[in-house]
Short mmCIF file of C-alpha atoms and ligand atoms in Angstrom, two decimals:
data_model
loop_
_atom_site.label_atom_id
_atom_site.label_comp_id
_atom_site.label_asym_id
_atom_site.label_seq_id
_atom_site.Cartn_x
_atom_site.Cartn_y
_atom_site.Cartn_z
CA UNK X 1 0.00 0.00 0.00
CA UNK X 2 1.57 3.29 -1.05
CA UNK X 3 2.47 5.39 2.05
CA UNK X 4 -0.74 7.76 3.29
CA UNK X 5 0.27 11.21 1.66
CA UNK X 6 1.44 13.39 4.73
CA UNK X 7 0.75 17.58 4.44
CA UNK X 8 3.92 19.60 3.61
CA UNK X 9 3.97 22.72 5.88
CA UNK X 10 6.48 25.08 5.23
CA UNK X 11 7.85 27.43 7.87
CA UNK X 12 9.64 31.14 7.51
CA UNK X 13 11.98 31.92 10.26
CA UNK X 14 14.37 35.01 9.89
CA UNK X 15 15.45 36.89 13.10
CA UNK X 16 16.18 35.92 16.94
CA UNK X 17 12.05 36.45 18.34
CA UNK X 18 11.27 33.83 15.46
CA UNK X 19 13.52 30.78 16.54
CA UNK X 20 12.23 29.93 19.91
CA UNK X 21 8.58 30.63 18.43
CA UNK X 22 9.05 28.21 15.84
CA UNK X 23 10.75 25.40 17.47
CA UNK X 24 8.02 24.36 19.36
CA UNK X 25 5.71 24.20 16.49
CA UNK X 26 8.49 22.13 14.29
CA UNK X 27 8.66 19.85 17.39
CA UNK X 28 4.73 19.11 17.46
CA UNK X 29 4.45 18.23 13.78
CA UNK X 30 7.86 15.86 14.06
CA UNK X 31 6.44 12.91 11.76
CA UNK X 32 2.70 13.96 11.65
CA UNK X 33 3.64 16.33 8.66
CA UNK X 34 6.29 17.05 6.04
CA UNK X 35 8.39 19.84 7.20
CA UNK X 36 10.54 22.54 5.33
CA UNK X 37 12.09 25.13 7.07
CA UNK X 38 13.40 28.51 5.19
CA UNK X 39 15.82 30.65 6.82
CA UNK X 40 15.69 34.71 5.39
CA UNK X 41 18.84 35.14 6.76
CA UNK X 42 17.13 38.60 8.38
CA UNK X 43 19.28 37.87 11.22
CA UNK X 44 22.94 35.90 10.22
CA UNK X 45 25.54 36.45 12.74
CA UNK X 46 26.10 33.53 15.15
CA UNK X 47 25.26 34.80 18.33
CA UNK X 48 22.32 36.15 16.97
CA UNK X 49 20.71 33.04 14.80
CA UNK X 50 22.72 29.78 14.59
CA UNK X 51 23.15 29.71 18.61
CA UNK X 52 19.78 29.84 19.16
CA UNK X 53 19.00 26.36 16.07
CA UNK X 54 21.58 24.91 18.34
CA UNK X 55 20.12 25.53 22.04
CA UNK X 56 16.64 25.14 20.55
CA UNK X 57 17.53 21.69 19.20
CA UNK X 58 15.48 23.12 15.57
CA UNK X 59 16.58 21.15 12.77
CA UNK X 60 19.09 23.17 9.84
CA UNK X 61 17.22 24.84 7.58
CA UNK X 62 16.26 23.33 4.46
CA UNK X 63 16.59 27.03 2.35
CA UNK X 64 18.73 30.05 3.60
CA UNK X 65 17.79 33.05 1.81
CA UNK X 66 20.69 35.31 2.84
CA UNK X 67 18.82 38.64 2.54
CA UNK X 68 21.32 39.88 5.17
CA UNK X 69 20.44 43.78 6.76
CA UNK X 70 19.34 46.59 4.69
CA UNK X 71 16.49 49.14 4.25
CA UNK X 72 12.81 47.86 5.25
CA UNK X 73 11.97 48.19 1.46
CA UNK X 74 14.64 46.23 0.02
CA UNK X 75 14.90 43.54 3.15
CA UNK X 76 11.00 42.89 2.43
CA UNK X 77 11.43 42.60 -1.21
CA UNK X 78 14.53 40.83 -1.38
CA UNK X 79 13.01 37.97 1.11
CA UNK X 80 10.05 38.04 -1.34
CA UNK X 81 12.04 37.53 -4.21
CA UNK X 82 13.60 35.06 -3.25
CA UNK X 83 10.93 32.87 -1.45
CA UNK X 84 9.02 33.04 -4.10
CA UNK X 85 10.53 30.35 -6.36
CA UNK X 86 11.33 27.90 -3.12
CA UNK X 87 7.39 28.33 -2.03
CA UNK X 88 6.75 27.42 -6.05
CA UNK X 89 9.30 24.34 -5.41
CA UNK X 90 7.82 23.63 -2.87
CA UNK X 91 4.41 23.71 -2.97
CA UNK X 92 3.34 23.68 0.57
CA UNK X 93 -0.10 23.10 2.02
CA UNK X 94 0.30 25.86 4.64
CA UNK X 95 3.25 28.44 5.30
CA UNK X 96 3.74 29.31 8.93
CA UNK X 97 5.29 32.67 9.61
CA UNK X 98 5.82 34.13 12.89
CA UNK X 99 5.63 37.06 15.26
CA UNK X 100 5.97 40.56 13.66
CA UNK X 101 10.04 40.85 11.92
CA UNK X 102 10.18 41.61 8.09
CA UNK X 103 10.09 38.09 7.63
CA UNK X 104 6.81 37.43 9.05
CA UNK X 105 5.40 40.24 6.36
CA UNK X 106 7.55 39.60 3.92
CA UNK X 107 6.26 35.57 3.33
CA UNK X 108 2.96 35.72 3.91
CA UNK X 109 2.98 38.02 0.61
CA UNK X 110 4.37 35.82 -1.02
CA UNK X 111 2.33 32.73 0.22
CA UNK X 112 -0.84 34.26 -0.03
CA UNK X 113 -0.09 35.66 -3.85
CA UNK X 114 0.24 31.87 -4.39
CA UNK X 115 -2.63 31.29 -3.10
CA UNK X 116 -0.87 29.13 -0.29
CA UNK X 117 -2.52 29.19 2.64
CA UNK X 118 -0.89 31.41 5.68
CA UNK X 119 -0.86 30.65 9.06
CA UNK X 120 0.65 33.23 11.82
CA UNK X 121 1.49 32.22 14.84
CA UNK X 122 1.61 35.39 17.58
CA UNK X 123 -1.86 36.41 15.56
CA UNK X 124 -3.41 40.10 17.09
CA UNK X 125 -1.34 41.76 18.98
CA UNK X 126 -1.56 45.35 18.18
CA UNK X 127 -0.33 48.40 19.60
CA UNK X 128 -1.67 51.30 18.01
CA UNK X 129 1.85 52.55 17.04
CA UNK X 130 2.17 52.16 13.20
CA UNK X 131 5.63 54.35 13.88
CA UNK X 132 7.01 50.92 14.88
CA UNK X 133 7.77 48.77 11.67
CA UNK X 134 6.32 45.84 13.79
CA UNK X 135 2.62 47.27 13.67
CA UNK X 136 2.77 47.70 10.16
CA UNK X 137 3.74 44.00 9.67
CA UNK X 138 1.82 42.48 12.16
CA UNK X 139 -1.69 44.20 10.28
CA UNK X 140 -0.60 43.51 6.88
CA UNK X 141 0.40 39.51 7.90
CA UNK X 142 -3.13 39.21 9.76
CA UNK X 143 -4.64 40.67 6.92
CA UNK X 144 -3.60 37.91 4.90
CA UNK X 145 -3.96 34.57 7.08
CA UNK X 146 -6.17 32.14 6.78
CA UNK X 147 -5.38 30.51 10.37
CA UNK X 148 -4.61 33.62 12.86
CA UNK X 149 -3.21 31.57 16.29
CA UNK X 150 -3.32 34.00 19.36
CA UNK X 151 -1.69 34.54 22.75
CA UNK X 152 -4.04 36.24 24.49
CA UNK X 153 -7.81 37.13 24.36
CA UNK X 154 -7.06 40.58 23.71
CA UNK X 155 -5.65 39.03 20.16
CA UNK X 156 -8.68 37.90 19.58
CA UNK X 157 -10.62 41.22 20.43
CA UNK X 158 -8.42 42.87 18.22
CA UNK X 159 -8.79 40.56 15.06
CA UNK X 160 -12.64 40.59 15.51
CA UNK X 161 -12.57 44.20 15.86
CA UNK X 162 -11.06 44.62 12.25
CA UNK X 163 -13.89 42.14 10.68
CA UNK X 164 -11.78 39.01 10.70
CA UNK X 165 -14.17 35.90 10.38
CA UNK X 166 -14.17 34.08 13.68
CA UNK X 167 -13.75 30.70 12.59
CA UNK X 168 -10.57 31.75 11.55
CA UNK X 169 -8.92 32.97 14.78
CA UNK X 170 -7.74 30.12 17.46
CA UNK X 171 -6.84 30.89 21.09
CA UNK X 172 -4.20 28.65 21.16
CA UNK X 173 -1.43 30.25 24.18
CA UNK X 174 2.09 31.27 24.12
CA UNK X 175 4.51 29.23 22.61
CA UNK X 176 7.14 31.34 23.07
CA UNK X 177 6.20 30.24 26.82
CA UNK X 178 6.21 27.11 25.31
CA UNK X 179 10.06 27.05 24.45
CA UNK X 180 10.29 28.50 28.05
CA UNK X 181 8.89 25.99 30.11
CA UNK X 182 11.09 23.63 28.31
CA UNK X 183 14.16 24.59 28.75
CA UNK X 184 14.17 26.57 32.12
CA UNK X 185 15.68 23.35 33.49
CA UNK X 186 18.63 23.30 31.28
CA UNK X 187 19.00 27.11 31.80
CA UNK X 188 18.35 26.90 35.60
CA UNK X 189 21.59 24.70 36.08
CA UNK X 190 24.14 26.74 34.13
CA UNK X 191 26.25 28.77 35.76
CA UNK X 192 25.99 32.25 33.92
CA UNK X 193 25.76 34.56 36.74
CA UNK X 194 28.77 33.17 38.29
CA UNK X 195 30.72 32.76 34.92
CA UNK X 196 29.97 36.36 34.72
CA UNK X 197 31.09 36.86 38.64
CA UNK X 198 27.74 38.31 39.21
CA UNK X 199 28.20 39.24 43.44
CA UNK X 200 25.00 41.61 43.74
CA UNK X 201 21.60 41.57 42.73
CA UNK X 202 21.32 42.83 39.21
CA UNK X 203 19.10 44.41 36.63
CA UNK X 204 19.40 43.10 33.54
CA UNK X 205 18.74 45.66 30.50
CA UNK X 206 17.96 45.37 26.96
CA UNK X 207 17.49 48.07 24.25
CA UNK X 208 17.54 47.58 20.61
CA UNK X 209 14.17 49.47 19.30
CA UNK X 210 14.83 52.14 16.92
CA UNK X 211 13.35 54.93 18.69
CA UNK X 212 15.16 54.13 21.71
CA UNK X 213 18.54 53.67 20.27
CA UNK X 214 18.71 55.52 16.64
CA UNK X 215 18.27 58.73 18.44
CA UNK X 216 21.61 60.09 19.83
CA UNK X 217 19.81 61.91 22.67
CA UNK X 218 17.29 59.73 24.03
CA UNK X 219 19.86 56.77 23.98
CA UNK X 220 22.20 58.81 25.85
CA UNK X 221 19.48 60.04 28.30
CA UNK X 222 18.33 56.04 28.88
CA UNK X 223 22.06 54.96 29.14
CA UNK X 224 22.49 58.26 31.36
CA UNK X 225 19.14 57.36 33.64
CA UNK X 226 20.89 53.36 33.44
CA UNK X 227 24.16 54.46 34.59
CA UNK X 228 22.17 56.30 38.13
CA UNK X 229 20.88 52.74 39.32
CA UNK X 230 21.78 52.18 42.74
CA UNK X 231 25.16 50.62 44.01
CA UNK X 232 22.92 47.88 45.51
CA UNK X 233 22.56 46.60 42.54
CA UNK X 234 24.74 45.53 39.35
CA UNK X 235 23.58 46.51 36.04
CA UNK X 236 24.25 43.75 32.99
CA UNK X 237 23.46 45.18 29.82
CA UNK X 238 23.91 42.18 26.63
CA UNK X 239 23.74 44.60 23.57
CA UNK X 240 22.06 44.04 20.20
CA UNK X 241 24.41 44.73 17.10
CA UNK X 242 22.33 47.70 16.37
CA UNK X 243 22.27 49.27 19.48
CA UNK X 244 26.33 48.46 20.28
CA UNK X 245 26.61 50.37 16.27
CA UNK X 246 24.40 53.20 18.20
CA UNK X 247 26.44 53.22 21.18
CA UNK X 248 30.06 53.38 19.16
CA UNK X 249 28.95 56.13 17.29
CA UNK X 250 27.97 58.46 19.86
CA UNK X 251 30.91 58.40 21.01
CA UNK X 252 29.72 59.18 24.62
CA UNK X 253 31.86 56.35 27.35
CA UNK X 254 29.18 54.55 29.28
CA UNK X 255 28.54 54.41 33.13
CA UNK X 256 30.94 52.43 35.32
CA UNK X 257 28.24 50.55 37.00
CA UNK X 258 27.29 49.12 33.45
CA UNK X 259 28.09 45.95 31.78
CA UNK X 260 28.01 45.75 28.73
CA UNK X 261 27.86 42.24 27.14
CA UNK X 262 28.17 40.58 23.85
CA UNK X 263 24.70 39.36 22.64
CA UNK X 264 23.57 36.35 24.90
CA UNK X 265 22.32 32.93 23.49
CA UNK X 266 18.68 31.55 24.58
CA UNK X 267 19.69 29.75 27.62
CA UNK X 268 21.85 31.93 29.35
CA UNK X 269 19.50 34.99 28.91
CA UNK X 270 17.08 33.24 30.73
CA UNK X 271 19.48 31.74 33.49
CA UNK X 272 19.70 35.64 33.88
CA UNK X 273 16.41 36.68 33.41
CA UNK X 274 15.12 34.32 36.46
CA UNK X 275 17.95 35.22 38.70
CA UNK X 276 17.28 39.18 38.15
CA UNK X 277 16.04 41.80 40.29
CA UNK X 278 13.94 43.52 37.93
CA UNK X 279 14.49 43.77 33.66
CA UNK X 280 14.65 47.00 32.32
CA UNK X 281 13.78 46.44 28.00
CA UNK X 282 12.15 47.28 25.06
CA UNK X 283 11.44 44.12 23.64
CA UNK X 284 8.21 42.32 23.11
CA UNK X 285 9.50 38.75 24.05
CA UNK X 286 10.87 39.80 27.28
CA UNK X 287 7.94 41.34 28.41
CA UNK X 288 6.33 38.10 27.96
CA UNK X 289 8.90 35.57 29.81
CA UNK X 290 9.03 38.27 32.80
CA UNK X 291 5.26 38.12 33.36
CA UNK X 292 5.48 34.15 33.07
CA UNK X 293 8.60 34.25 35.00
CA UNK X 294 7.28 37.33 38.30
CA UNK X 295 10.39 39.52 37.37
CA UNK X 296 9.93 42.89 37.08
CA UNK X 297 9.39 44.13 34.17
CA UNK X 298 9.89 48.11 33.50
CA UNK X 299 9.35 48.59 29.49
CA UNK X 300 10.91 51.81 27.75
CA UNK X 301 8.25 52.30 24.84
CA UNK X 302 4.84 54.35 25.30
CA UNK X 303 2.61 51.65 24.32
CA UNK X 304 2.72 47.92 24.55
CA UNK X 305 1.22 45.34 21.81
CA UNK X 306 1.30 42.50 24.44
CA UNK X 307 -1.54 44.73 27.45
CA UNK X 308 -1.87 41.08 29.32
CA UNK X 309 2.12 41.91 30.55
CA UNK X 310 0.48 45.11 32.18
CA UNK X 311 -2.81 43.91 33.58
CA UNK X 312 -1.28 41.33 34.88
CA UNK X 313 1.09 42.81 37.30
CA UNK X 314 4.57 42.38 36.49
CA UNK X 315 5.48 45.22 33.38
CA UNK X 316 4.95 48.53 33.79
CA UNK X 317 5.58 51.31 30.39
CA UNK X 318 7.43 54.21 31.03
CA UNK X 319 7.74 55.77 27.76
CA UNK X 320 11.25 57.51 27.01
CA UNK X 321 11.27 59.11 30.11
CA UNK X 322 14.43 58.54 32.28
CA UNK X 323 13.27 59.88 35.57
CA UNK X 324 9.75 57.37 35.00
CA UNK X 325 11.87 54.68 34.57
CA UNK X 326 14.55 55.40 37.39
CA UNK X 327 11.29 56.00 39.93
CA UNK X 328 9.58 52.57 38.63
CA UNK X 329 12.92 50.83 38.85
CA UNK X 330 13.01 51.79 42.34
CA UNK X 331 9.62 50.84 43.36
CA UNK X 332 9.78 47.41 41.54
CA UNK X 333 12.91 46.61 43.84
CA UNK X 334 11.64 47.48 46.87
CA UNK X 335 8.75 45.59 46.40
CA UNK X 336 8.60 41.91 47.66
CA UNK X 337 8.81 39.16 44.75
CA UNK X 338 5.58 38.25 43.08
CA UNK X 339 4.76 35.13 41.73
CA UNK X 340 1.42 35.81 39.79
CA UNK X 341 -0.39 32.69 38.32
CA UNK X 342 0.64 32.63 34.36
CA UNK X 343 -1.78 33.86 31.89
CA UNK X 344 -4.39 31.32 30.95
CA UNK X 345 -2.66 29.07 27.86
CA UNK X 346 0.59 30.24 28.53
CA UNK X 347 1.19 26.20 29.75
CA UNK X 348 3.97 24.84 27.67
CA UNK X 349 1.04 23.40 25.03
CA UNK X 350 0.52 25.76 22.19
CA UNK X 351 2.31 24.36 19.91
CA UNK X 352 0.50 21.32 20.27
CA UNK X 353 -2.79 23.22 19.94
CA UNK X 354 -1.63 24.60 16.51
CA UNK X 355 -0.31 21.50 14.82
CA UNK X 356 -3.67 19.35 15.79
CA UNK X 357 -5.87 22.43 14.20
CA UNK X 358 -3.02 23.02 10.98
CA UNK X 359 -3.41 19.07 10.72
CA UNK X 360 -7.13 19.22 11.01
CA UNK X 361 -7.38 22.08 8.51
CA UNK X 362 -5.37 19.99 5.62
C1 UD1 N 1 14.57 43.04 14.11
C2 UD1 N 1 13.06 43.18 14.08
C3 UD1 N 1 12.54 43.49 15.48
C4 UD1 N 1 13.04 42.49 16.49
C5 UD1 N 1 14.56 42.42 16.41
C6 UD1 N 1 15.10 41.40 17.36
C7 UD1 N 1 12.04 44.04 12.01
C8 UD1 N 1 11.42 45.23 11.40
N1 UD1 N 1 12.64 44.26 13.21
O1 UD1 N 1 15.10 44.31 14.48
O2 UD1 N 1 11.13 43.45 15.46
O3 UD1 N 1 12.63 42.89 17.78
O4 UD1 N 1 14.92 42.06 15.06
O5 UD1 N 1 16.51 41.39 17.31
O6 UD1 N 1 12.00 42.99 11.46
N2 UD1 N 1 22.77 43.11 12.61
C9 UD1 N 1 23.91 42.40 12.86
N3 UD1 N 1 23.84 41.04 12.87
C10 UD1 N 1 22.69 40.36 12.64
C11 UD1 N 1 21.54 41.10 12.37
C12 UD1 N 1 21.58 42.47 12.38
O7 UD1 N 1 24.97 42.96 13.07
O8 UD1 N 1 22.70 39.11 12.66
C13 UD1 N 1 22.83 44.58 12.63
C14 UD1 N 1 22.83 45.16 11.23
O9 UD1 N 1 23.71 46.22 11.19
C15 UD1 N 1 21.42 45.69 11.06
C16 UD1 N 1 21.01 46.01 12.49
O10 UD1 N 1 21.70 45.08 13.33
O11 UD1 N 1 21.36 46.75 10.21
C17 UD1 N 1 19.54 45.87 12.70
O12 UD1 N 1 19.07 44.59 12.25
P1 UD1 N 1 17.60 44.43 11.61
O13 UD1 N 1 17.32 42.98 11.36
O14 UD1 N 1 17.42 45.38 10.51
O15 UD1 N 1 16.64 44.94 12.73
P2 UD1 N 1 16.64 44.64 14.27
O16 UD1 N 1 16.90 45.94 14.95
O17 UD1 N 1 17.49 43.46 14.63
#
């Protein structure tokens, strides 16, 4: 009897939030479906992609595009260009794009011009800031999925809001929680804070958003306000390529209390992230493993696409403004740890929720 045919899903990864969204989802359709994973390249340097394949135990990519960095308008077309004819090779039943990077945007174009079904995982999450580049992509990629898979209710709210059809939206968790739960064992027992000689408490800080960092001014305001944290505490600061390009060519030296640190991989960010006092950040991911994780969360951007962070106790937004984020810093370490219950479906299972309703769809 010839072998049942199997449904060929074909995922687009591209920079670091994508990889330990994906690898859960490549994990849950192991032998249930055929599996083709395309690289953009988006991201390319070590420490920023091929750690995190390795850590994440995600299987080489099948297709590496190479786009490399450049302008939004030529990074978007180039990955479209090039997809194109592996998507035509291809000829997957589904592609699965994820989060809100170039790449996300970028393939589902291309997918749904082919009239090959799109399915984006981290479906919904708006907010209301089409000056971030995110925004744009994560409205243009919902616009064009046929299976939207949210984090959070308010994803939902949001989707039905702009008119999408119901039965195409699934409340299906976090997965980047997913990768989380997995492998806080493995990052629980390495030794990064004392590899790093670590002797205080510490607040870990990230910052790699354009209008934090392009800026001369407000970055040297944040890294000013950054450099005023208390001697109590030790300040570790791993720094994205574009914000270390930022900080070189200000020329301005930076605090001695601060740290700066070559870009971490998965596992020993989080070793840090559950051992710190409070996170200081502008990333959407972060906000997200601190609520799961009670840390602390003080996030330098006016507006938040992931709200459920706020309400739920642990991240607070304080804008640009150094003095807001110097007063919340304080406040969040005086306050006794809180371990809130996690959000409802952020339980280590979403992946499995997706690939039982992208197997159910073929
Ligand atoms: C991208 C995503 C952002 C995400 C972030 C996570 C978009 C629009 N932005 O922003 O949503 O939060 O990734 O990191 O997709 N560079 C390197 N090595 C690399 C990659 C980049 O040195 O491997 C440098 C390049 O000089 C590049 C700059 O960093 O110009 C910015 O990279 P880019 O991918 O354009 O945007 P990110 O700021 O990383």
């Amino acid at each position: 009897m010839p072998p049942a045919t199997r449904i060929k899903i074909l995922h687009v990864v591209g920079a670091r939030p994508n990889f330990m969204k994906a690898a859960p989802v490549i994990a849950a359709l192991h032998g249930r479906a055929e599996q083709v994973l395309v690289h953009t390249g988006q991201h390319y340097d070590d420490a920023m992609s091929r750690v995190f394949f390795h850590q994440l135990g995600m299987p080489k990519p099948d297709v590496d595009l190479e786009v490399g960095s450049a302008s939004h308008a030529v990074q978007t077309a180039q990955i479209m260009i090039r997809l194109e004819p592996v998507i035509l090779e291809h000829r997957p039943d589904a592609v699965v794009v994820y989060g809100d990077v170039n790449s996300t945007v970028a393939a589902a174009l291309v997918a749904a011009k082919l009239l090959v079904p799109v399915a984006h995982v981290e479906a919904g999450l708006r907010s209301r800031d089409r000056t971030m580049p995110e925004e744009i992509n994560r409205i243009v990629t919902d616009r064009l999925s046929d299976h939207l898979f949210t984090p959070s209710p308010d994803g939902d709210e949001n989707l039905r809001a702009e008119g999408v059809p119901a039965e195409h939206i699934h409340l299906v968790g976090n997965v980047m929680i997913d990768t989380l739960v997995r492998l806080l064992p493995a990052a629980a027992a390495l030794p990064v804070r004392e590899r790093l000689r670590v002797e205080r408490p510490f607040v870990l800080i990230t910052l790699h958003r354009p209008s934090n960092v392009d800026d001369p001014d407000a970055l040297g305001a944040l890294m000013a306000a950054i450099g005023r944290i208390p001697p109590t505490h030790e300040v570790l600061f791993p720094v994205h390529p574009r914000t270390r390009q930022r900080l070189a060519a200000s020329g301005r030296s930076v605090a001695a209390n601060t740290r700066l640190l070559d870009p971490l991989g998965y596992l020993e960010f989080l070793s840090l992230q559950r051992q710190a006092a409070a996170v200081v950040t502008d990333s959407g991911g972060i906000q997200e493993e601190t609520t799961f994780l009670g840390i602390p969360c003080i996030t330098v951007r006016e507006n938040t696409e992931r709200p459920i962070t706020v309400s739920h106790g642990t991240n607070v937004l304080v804008g640009r403004d150094p003095k807001r984020l110097l007063a919340e810093l304080e406040s969040a370490l005086a306050r006794p740890a809180m371990r809130p219950p996690a959000p409802p479906l952020w339980d280590g299972r979403a992946a499995e929720r997706i690939a039982a309703i992208l197997l159910e769809a073929a």
